[in-house]
Short mmCIF file of C-alpha atoms in Angstrom, two decimals:
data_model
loop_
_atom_site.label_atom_id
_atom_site.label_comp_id
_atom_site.label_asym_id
_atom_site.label_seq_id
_atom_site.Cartn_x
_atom_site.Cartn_y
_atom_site.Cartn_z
CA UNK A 29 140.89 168.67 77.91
CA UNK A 30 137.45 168.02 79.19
CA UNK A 31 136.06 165.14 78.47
CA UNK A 32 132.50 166.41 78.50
CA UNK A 33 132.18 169.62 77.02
CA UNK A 34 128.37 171.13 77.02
CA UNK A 35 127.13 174.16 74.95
CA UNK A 36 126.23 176.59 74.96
CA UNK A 37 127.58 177.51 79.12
CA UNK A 38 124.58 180.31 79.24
CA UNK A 39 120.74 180.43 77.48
CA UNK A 40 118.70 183.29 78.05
CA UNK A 41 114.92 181.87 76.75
CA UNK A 42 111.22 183.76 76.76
CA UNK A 43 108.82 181.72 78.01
CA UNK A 44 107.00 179.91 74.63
CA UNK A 45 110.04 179.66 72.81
CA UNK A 46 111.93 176.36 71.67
CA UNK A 47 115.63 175.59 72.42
CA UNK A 48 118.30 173.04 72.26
CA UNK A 49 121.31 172.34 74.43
CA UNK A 50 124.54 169.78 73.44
CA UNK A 51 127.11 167.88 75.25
CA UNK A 52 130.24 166.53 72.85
CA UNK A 53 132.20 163.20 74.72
CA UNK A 54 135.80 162.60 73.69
CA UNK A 55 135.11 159.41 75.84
CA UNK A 56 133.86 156.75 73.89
CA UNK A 57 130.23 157.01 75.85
CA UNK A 58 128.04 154.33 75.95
CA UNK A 59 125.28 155.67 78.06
CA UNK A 60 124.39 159.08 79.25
CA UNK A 61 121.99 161.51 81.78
CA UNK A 62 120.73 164.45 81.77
CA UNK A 63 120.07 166.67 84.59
CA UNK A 64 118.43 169.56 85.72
CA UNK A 65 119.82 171.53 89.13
CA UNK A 66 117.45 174.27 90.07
CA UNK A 67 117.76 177.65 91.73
CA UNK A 68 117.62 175.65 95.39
CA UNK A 69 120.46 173.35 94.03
CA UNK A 70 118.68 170.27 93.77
CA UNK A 71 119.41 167.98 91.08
CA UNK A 72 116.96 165.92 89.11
CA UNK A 73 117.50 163.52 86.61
CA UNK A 74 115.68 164.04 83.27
CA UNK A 75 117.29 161.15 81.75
CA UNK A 76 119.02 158.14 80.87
CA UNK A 77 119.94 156.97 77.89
CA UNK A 78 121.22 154.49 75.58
CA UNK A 79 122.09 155.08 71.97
CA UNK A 80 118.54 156.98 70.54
CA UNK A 81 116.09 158.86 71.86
CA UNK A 82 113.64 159.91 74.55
CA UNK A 83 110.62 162.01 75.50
CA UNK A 84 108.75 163.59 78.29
CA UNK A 85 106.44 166.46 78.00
CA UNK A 86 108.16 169.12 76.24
CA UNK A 87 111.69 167.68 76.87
CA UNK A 88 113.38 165.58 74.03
CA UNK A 89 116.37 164.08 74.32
CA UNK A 90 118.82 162.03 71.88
CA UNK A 91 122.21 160.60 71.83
CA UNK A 92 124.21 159.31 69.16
CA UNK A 93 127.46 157.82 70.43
CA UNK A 94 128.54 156.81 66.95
CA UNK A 95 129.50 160.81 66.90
CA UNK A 96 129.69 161.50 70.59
CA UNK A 97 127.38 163.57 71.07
CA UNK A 98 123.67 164.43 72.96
CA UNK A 99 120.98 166.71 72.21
CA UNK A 100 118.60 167.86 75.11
CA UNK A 101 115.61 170.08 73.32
CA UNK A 102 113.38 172.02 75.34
CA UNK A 103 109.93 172.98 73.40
CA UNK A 104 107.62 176.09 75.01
CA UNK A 105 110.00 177.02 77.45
CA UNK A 106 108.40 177.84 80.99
CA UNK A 107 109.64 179.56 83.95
CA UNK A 108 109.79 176.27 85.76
CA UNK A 109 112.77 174.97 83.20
CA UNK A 110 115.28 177.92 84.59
CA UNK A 111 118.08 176.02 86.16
CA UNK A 112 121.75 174.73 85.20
CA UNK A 113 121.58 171.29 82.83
CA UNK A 114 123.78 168.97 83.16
CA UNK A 115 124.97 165.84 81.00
CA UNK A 116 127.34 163.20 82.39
CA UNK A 117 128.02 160.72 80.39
CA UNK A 118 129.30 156.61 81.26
CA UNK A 119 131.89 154.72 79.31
CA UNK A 120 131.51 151.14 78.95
CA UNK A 121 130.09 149.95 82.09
CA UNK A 122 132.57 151.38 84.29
CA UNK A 123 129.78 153.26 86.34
CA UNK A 124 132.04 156.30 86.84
CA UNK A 125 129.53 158.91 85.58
CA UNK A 126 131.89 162.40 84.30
CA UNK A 127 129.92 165.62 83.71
CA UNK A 128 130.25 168.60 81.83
CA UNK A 129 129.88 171.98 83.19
CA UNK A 130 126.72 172.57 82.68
CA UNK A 131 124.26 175.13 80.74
CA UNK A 132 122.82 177.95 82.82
CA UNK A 133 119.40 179.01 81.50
CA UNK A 134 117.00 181.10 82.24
CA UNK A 135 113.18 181.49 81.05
CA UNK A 136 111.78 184.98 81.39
CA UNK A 137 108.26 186.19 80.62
CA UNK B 18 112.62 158.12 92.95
CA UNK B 19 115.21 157.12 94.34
CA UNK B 20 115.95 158.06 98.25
CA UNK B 21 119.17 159.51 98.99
CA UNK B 22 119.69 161.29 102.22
CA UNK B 23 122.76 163.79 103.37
CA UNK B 24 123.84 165.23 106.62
CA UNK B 25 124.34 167.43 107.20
CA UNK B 26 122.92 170.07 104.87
CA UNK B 27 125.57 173.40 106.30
CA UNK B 28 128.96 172.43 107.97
CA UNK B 29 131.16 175.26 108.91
CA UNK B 30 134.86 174.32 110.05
CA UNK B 31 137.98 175.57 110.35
CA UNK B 32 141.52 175.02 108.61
CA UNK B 33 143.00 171.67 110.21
CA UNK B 34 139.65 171.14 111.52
CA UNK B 35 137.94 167.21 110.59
CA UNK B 36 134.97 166.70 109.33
CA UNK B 37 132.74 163.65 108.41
CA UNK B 38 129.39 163.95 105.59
CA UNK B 39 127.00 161.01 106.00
CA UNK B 40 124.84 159.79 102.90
CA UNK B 41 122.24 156.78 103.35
CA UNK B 42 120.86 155.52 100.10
CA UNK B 43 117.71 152.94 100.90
CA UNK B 44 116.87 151.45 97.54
CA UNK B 45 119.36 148.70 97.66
CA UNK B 46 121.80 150.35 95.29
CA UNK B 47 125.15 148.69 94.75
CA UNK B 48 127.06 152.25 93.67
CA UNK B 49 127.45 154.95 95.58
CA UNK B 50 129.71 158.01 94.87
CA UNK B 51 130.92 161.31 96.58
CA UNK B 52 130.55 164.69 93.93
CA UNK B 53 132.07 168.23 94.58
CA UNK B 54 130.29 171.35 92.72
CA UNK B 55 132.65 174.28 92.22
CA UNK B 56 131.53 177.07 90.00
CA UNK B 57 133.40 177.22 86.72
CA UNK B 58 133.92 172.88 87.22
CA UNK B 59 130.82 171.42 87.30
CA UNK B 60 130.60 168.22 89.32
CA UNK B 61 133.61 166.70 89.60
CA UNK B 62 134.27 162.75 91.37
CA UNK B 63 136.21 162.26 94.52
CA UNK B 64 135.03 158.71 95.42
CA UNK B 65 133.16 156.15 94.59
CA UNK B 66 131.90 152.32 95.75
CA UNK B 67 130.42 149.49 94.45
CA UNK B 68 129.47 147.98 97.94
CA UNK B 69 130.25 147.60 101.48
CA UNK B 70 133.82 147.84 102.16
CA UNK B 71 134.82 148.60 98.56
CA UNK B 72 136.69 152.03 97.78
CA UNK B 73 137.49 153.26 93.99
CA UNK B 74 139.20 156.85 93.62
CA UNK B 75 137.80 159.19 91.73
CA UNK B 76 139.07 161.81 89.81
CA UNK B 77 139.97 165.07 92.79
CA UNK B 78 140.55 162.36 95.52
CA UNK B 79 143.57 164.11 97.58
CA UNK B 80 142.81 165.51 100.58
CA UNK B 81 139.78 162.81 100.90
CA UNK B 82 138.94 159.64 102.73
CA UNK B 83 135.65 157.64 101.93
CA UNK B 84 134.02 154.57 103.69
CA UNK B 85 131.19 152.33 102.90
CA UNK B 86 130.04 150.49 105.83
CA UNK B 87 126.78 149.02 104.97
CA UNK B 88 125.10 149.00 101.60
CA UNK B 89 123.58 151.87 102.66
CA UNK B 90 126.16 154.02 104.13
CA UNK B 91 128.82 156.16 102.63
CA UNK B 92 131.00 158.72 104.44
CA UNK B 93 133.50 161.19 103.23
CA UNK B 94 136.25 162.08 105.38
CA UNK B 95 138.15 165.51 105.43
CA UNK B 96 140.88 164.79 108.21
CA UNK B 97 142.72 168.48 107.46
CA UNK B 98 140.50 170.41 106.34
CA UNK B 99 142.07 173.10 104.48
CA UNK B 100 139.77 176.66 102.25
CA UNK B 101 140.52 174.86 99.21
CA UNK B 102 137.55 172.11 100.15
CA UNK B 103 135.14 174.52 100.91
CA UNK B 104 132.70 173.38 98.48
CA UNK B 105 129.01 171.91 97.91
CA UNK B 106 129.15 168.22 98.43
CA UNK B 107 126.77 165.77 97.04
CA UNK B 108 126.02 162.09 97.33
CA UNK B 109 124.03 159.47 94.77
CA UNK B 110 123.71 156.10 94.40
CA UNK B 111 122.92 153.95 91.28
CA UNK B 112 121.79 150.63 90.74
CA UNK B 113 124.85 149.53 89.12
CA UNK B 114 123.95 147.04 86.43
CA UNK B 115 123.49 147.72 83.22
CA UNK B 116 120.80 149.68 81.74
CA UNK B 117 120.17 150.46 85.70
CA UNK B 118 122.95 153.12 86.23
CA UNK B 119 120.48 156.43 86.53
CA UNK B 120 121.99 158.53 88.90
CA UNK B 121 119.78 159.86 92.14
CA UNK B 122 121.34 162.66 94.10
CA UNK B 123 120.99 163.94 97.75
CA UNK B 124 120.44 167.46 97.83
CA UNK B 125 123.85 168.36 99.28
CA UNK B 126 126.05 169.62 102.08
CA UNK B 127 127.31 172.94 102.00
CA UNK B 128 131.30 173.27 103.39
CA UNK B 129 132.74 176.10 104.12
CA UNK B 130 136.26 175.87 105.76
CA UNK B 131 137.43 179.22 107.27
#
């Protein structure tokens, strides 16, 4: 099974509004990114993280890898977010980032 | 940010045919690794390297070669090409040591094998 399983695949926002995205590890994670690829197919990272938290802007994101899992929130959505997310996380120092499939959201007025 | 440059950006080949991508990372990173992005699969690891001359398999390797020459240099290698590696191809590099493993991406070669 995957390893890195994200949810939900698709988000369908208006612009203002407040969301959250997940990825689940059945790896035991120690570290993990976030990233955002958008509509040219760029990708950006948003992220990196150790156990706890982190902010920029409007984007909040937290990982607990006592229960395997991430939290990417997204507060007053704006056009500019629309994209596919990303999470990959690392397990133990063996710098062999995995990824999930990614969340495909879009921001409309 | 992190500088990580591909080439090229569009390769169209044909089945049998070889082909070579070309990444340069110049921020001294020690890792560099080859992704594939297939719809429905995310971005999944061919190959990766922790420094000149050093090779680690990933997890889709077959069908792949990879070579680091210089700490800055990492090729892929498709020696028989076949439509089943027609796919968009990205590079990043990573510092490698703990608490310095944030992943920078090129922005990707596009392969289509006909």
């Amino acid at each position: 099974g995957d390893k890195v399983k994200q949810s939900p695949s698709a988000l369908s926002l208006q612009e203002g509004t407040n969301s959250a995205l997940r990825c689940n590890f059945s790896i035991a994670a120690t570290t993990v990114q976030w990233f955002l690829q958008n509509p040219r197919g760029s990708l950006m990272n948003l992220f990196y993280l150790v156990p706890g938290t982190k902010e920029n802007g409007r984007l909040k994101s937290a990982f607990d890898s006592k229960e395997s899992y991430s939290t990417l929130h997204i507060r007053d959505a704006q056009l500019e977010d629309s994209g596919t997310y990303f999470c990959a996380a690392e397990k133990g120092g063996n710098y062999k980032p995995t990824f999930g499939k990614g969340t495909s959201l879009v921001v409309h007025p | 940010e992190a500088a990580v440059t591909q080439s090229p950006r569009n390769k169209v080949t044909v089945t049998g045919g070889n082909v070579t991508l070309s990444c340069r990372q110049t921020n001294s990173h020690n890792y560099m690794y080859w992704y594939r992005q297939d719809t429905g699969h995310g971005l999944r690891l061919i190959h990766y390297s922790y420094g000149a001359g050093n090779l680690q398999i990933g997890d889709v390797p077959d069908g792949y070669k990879a070579t680091r020459t210089t700490q800055e240099d990492f090729f892929l290698l498709l020696e028989l090409a076949s439509p089943s590696q027609t796919s968009l191809y990205f590079c990043a590099s990573s510092g490698g040591q703990i608490s310095n493993e944030r992943l920078f991406f090129g922005h990707g070669t596009k392969l289509s094998v006909l």
